[in-house]
CSV table of C-alpha atoms and ligand atoms in Angstrom, one decimal:
chain,number,residue,atom,x,y,z
A,29,MET,CA,4.0,53.3,-36.9
A,30,ASN,CA,3.9,52.2,-33.2
A,31,LEU,CA,4.9,55.0,-30.8
A,32,ILE,CA,5.5,55.5,-27.0
A,33,LEU,CA,5.3,59.0,-25.5
A,34,LEU,CA,7.6,58.9,-22.5
A,35,GLY,CA,8.1,61.6,-19.8
A,36,ALA,CA,7.0,62.8,-16.3
A,37,PRO,CA,3.3,63.3,-15.4
A,38,GLY,CA,2.5,66.8,-16.7
A,39,ALA,CA,5.2,66.7,-19.2
A,40,GLY,CA,2.7,67.4,-22.0
A,41,LYS,CA,2.2,63.8,-23.4
A,42,GLY,CA,-1.4,64.1,-23.5
A,43,THR,CA,-1.2,67.4,-25.5
A,44,GLN,CA,1.2,65.8,-27.9
A,45,VAL,CA,-0.9,62.8,-28.3
A,46,ASP,CA,-3.9,65.0,-29.3
A,47,PHE,CA,-1.8,66.5,-32.1
A,48,LEU,CA,-0.6,63.2,-33.2
A,49,THR,CA,-3.9,61.5,-33.4
A,50,LYS,CA,-5.1,64.3,-35.5
A,51,GLU,CA,-2.2,64.6,-37.8
A,52,ARG,CA,-1.4,60.8,-38.2
A,53,GLY,CA,-4.8,59.2,-37.5
A,54,LEU,CA,-3.3,56.7,-35.1
A,55,PRO,CA,-5.5,55.7,-32.1
A,56,ALA,CA,-4.1,56.7,-28.6
A,57,ILE,CA,-4.0,54.3,-25.9
A,58,SER,CA,-3.9,56.3,-22.5
A,59,THR,CA,-3.8,53.9,-19.5
A,60,GLY,CA,-4.7,56.9,-17.2
A,61,ASN,CA,-7.7,57.8,-19.3
A,62,ILE,CA,-8.9,54.0,-19.5
A,63,LEU,CA,-8.4,53.8,-15.6
A,64,ARG,CA,-10.2,57.0,-15.0
A,65,ALA,CA,-13.1,55.8,-17.1
A,66,ALA,CA,-13.2,52.5,-15.2
A,67,ILE,CA,-13.3,54.5,-11.9
A,68,LYS,CA,-16.3,56.5,-13.2
A,69,GLU,CA,-18.1,53.3,-14.3
A,70,GLY,CA,-17.4,51.7,-10.9
A,71,THR,CA,-16.0,48.5,-12.5
A,72,PRO,CA,-13.8,46.0,-10.4
A,73,THR,CA,-10.6,47.3,-12.2
A,74,GLY,CA,-11.7,51.1,-11.4
A,75,LEU,CA,-12.2,50.3,-7.8
A,76,GLU,CA,-8.8,48.6,-7.3
A,77,ALA,CA,-7.1,51.4,-9.3
A,78,GLN,CA,-8.6,54.2,-7.4
A,79,LYS,CA,-6.7,53.7,-4.3
A,80,TYR,CA,-3.3,53.9,-6.1
A,81,ILE,CA,-4.3,56.9,-8.3
A,82,SER,CA,-5.6,58.9,-5.6
A,83,SER,CA,-2.3,58.6,-3.6
A,84,GLY,CA,-0.1,59.2,-6.7
A,85,ARG,CA,1.2,55.5,-6.8
A,86,LEU,CA,1.3,53.2,-9.8
A,87,VAL,CA,-1.4,50.7,-10.3
A,88,PRO,CA,0.1,47.2,-10.2
A,89,ASP,CA,1.7,45.9,-13.5
A,90,GLU,CA,-0.5,43.0,-14.0
A,91,VAL,CA,-3.7,45.2,-14.1
A,92,ILE,CA,-1.9,47.5,-16.8
A,93,ILE,CA,-0.5,44.8,-18.8
A,94,GLY,CA,-4.1,43.2,-18.9
A,95,ILE,CA,-5.5,46.5,-20.1
A,96,VAL,CA,-3.0,47.2,-22.7
A,97,ARG,CA,-3.1,43.6,-24.2
A,98,GLU,CA,-6.9,43.8,-24.3
A,99,ARG,CA,-6.6,47.4,-26.1
A,100,LEU,CA,-4.0,46.5,-28.5
A,101,SER,CA,-6.0,43.4,-29.8
A,102,GLN,CA,-8.6,45.7,-31.1
A,103,LYS,CA,-9.0,46.3,-34.8
A,104,ASP,CA,-8.1,50.0,-34.9
A,105,CYS,CA,-4.6,49.2,-33.5
A,106,GLU,CA,-3.6,47.2,-36.6
A,107,ASN,CA,-1.7,49.9,-38.5
A,108,GLY,CA,-0.1,51.5,-35.4
A,109,PHE,CA,-0.8,53.2,-32.3
A,110,ILE,CA,0.5,55.7,-29.7
A,111,LEU,CA,1.1,54.7,-26.1
A,112,ASP,CA,0.6,57.5,-23.6
A,113,GLY,CA,1.5,57.0,-20.1
A,114,VAL,CA,2.4,53.2,-20.7
A,115,PRO,CA,4.8,51.4,-20.3
A,116,ARG,CA,5.8,53.1,-16.9
A,117,THR,CA,7.8,50.3,-15.5
A,118,ILE,CA,10.6,47.9,-16.9
A,119,PRO,CA,8.1,45.0,-16.3
A,120,GLN,CA,5.5,46.6,-18.5
A,121,ALA,CA,8.0,47.4,-21.2
A,122,GLU,CA,9.2,43.8,-21.1
A,123,ALA,CA,5.6,42.5,-21.3
A,124,LEU,CA,5.2,44.7,-24.5
A,125,GLU,CA,8.3,43.0,-26.1
A,126,LYS,CA,7.1,39.5,-24.9
A,127,ALA,CA,3.8,40.0,-26.6
A,128,GLY,CA,5.7,40.8,-29.9
A,129,VAL,CA,4.8,44.4,-29.9
A,130,GLU,CA,7.4,46.4,-31.9
A,131,ILE,CA,8.2,50.2,-30.9
A,132,ASP,CA,9.4,52.4,-33.7
A,133,ALA,CA,10.2,55.2,-31.4
A,134,ALA,CA,10.0,56.1,-27.8
A,135,ILE,CA,9.9,59.9,-27.7
A,136,LEU,CA,10.8,61.4,-24.4
A,137,LEU,CA,9.4,64.9,-23.5
A,138,ASP,CA,12.3,66.2,-21.4
A,139,LEU,CA,11.7,69.2,-18.9
A,140,PRO,CA,12.6,70.1,-15.2
A,141,ASP,CA,10.4,69.2,-12.5
A,142,GLU,CA,9.8,72.8,-11.3
A,143,LEU,CA,8.2,73.5,-14.6
A,144,ILE,CA,6.0,70.4,-14.4
A,145,GLU,CA,4.8,71.4,-10.9
A,146,GLN,CA,3.8,74.8,-12.3
A,147,ARG,CA,2.1,73.3,-15.3
A,148,MET,CA,0.2,70.8,-13.1
A,149,ALA,CA,-1.4,73.7,-11.1
A,150,GLY,CA,-3.1,75.1,-14.2
A,151,ARG,CA,-4.1,71.8,-15.9
A,152,ARG,CA,-7.7,71.0,-16.5
A,153,THR,CA,-9.0,67.6,-17.8
A,154,CYS,CA,-12.3,66.9,-19.6
A,155,ILE,CA,-14.3,64.4,-17.5
A,156,ASP,CA,-15.8,62.9,-20.6
A,157,CYS,CA,-12.9,62.4,-23.2
A,158,GLY,CA,-9.8,63.0,-21.1
A,159,ALA,CA,-8.5,65.9,-23.4
A,160,SER,CA,-6.2,68.2,-21.3
A,161,TYR,CA,-6.1,72.0,-21.1
A,162,HIS,CA,-4.0,74.7,-19.4
A,163,VAL,CA,-5.8,77.8,-18.0
A,164,ILE,CA,-3.1,80.0,-19.2
A,165,THR,CA,-1.1,78.2,-22.1
A,166,ARG,CA,-3.9,76.2,-23.6
A,167,PRO,CA,-7.3,77.5,-22.6
A,168,PRO,CA,-10.5,75.9,-24.0
A,169,LYS,CA,-12.6,78.4,-26.2
A,170,ALA,CA,-15.4,78.4,-23.6
A,171,GLU,CA,-14.5,78.4,-20.0
A,172,ASN,CA,-14.5,75.1,-18.4
A,173,ILE,CA,-15.9,73.4,-21.6
A,174,CYS,CA,-14.1,70.8,-23.7
A,175,ASP,CA,-13.4,71.9,-27.3
A,176,GLU,CA,-13.5,68.4,-28.5
A,177,CYS,CA,-16.8,67.0,-26.9
A,178,GLY,CA,-18.3,69.8,-24.9
A,179,GLY,CA,-17.7,67.8,-21.5
A,180,GLU,CA,-17.0,69.6,-18.3
A,181,LEU,CA,-13.6,70.4,-17.4
A,182,THR,CA,-12.1,69.8,-14.0
A,183,ARG,CA,-8.9,69.6,-12.0
A,184,ARG,CA,-7.9,66.0,-11.4
A,185,LYS,CA,-7.7,65.1,-7.8
A,186,ASP,CA,-4.2,63.7,-8.3
A,187,ASP,CA,-3.0,67.0,-9.7
A,188,ASP,CA,-2.9,68.6,-6.3
A,189,PRO,CA,0.7,69.6,-5.4
A,190,GLU,CA,1.3,67.0,-2.7
A,191,THR,CA,0.3,64.3,-5.0
A,192,VAL,CA,2.2,65.8,-7.8
A,193,ARG,CA,5.5,65.6,-5.9
A,194,MET,CA,4.6,61.9,-5.1
A,195,ARG,CA,4.0,61.3,-8.7
A,196,LEU,CA,7.3,63.0,-9.8
A,197,LYS,CA,9.2,60.8,-7.2
A,198,VAL,CA,7.4,57.6,-8.5
A,199,TYR,CA,8.3,58.7,-12.1
A,200,HIS,CA,12.1,59.1,-11.3
A,201,GLU,CA,12.3,55.8,-9.5
A,202,GLU,CA,10.2,53.6,-11.6
A,203,THR,CA,9.6,55.1,-15.0
A,204,GLU,CA,13.0,56.9,-15.8
A,205,PRO,CA,15.0,53.5,-16.1
A,206,LEU,CA,12.9,53.2,-19.4
A,207,VAL,CA,14.9,55.9,-20.9
A,208,ASP,CA,17.9,53.6,-20.8
A,209,PHE,CA,15.9,50.6,-21.7
A,210,TYR,CA,14.8,52.3,-25.1
A,211,LYS,CA,18.3,54.0,-25.7
A,212,GLN,CA,19.8,50.5,-25.5
A,213,ARG,CA,17.3,49.4,-28.2
A,214,GLY,CA,18.1,52.4,-30.5
A,215,ARG,CA,14.5,53.7,-30.3
A,216,LEU,CA,14.9,56.5,-27.9
A,217,PHE,CA,14.4,60.2,-29.2
A,218,VAL,CA,14.5,63.2,-26.9
A,219,VAL,CA,12.6,66.4,-27.5
A,220,ASP,CA,12.5,69.6,-25.4
A,221,GLY,CA,9.3,69.5,-23.4
A,222,SER,CA,9.7,72.9,-22.0
A,223,ARG,CA,8.7,74.7,-25.1
A,224,SER,CA,5.1,75.6,-26.2
A,225,PRO,CA,2.9,72.8,-27.2
A,226,GLU,CA,3.3,73.7,-30.9
A,227,GLU,CA,7.1,73.9,-30.8
A,228,THR,CA,7.3,70.6,-29.1
A,229,ASN,CA,5.0,69.2,-31.6
A,230,ALA,CA,7.3,70.5,-34.5
A,231,GLN,CA,10.2,68.6,-32.8
A,232,VAL,CA,8.1,65.5,-32.5
A,233,GLN,CA,7.2,65.7,-36.1
A,234,GLU,CA,11.0,66.1,-37.0
A,235,VAL,CA,11.5,62.7,-35.1
A,236,LEU,CA,8.8,61.1,-37.1
A,237,GLU,CA,10.0,62.2,-40.4
A,238,LYS,CA,13.5,60.7,-39.7
A,239,LEU,CA,12.0,57.2,-38.9
B,20,AMP,P1,-1.8,59.5,-16.1
B,20,AMP,O1,-3.1,60.1,-16.5
B,20,AMP,O2,-1.1,58.9,-17.1
B,20,AMP,O3,-1.0,60.5,-15.4
B,20,AMP,O4,-2.1,58.5,-15.0
B,20,AMP,C1,-2.8,58.7,-13.7
B,20,AMP,C2,-2.5,57.7,-12.7
B,20,AMP,O5,-3.1,56.4,-13.2
B,20,AMP,C3,-1.1,57.4,-12.4
B,20,AMP,O6,-0.6,58.3,-11.5
B,20,AMP,C4,-1.1,56.0,-12.0
B,20,AMP,O7,-1.5,55.9,-10.6
B,20,AMP,C5,-2.1,55.3,-13.0
B,20,AMP,N1,-1.5,54.9,-14.2
B,20,AMP,C6,-1.6,55.3,-15.5
B,20,AMP,N2,-0.9,54.5,-16.4
B,20,AMP,C7,-0.3,53.8,-15.5
B,20,AMP,C8,0.7,52.6,-15.9
B,20,AMP,N3,1.0,52.4,-17.2
B,20,AMP,N4,1.3,51.9,-14.8
B,20,AMP,C9,0.7,52.2,-13.6
B,20,AMP,N5,0.0,53.1,-13.1
B,20,AMP,C10,-0.7,53.8,-14.2
């Protein structure tokens, strides 16, 4: 099963991906996490990506397409995968098609921008494994410690309110056209992303059962 989670930054894609990897055993491919790891390691890709990420803009398509192509060729993706935060532009989606990647469902987590801005203010992310938490709605068991790997939880620099507004603008301009792209292909499924993580997950499960 090849899935895409679509939705604005802060819509809860990462949280749903965490549920899905546990429930379905599929590997998650988060370009945001891959880029943050590259920045941490100081690789050439990381150095190039940093300037885009810190200002809330998109990393160029060629860089992303290269990363995804490389990741999808790995053995663990043979029986399916979940794409989180990619594709984010029409050229990225077209590159997947050109590479022969079939998508069973593009699941859109739908919610208003105001709610996203509130959520982003409380988001905390593990610097080691990328798992995401929220100080009120999804707190870790121990303060500032990741439940999954024991890594430290921090606030991402690009989660500050000004950068979040920029990221939402970029989302509406560059990523939202993908909703029509997958609708035209009969692959779009919309779930209400304003609910609790568990309620949203129940809706995602309903979609997957229909496939
Ligand atoms: P995310 O963790 O998915 O919110 O991604 C964080 C940042 O990484 C984004 O704001 C972009 O700057 C960059 N990024 C991640 N995935 C992509 C992508 N598919 N295309 C372009 N830029 C991306």
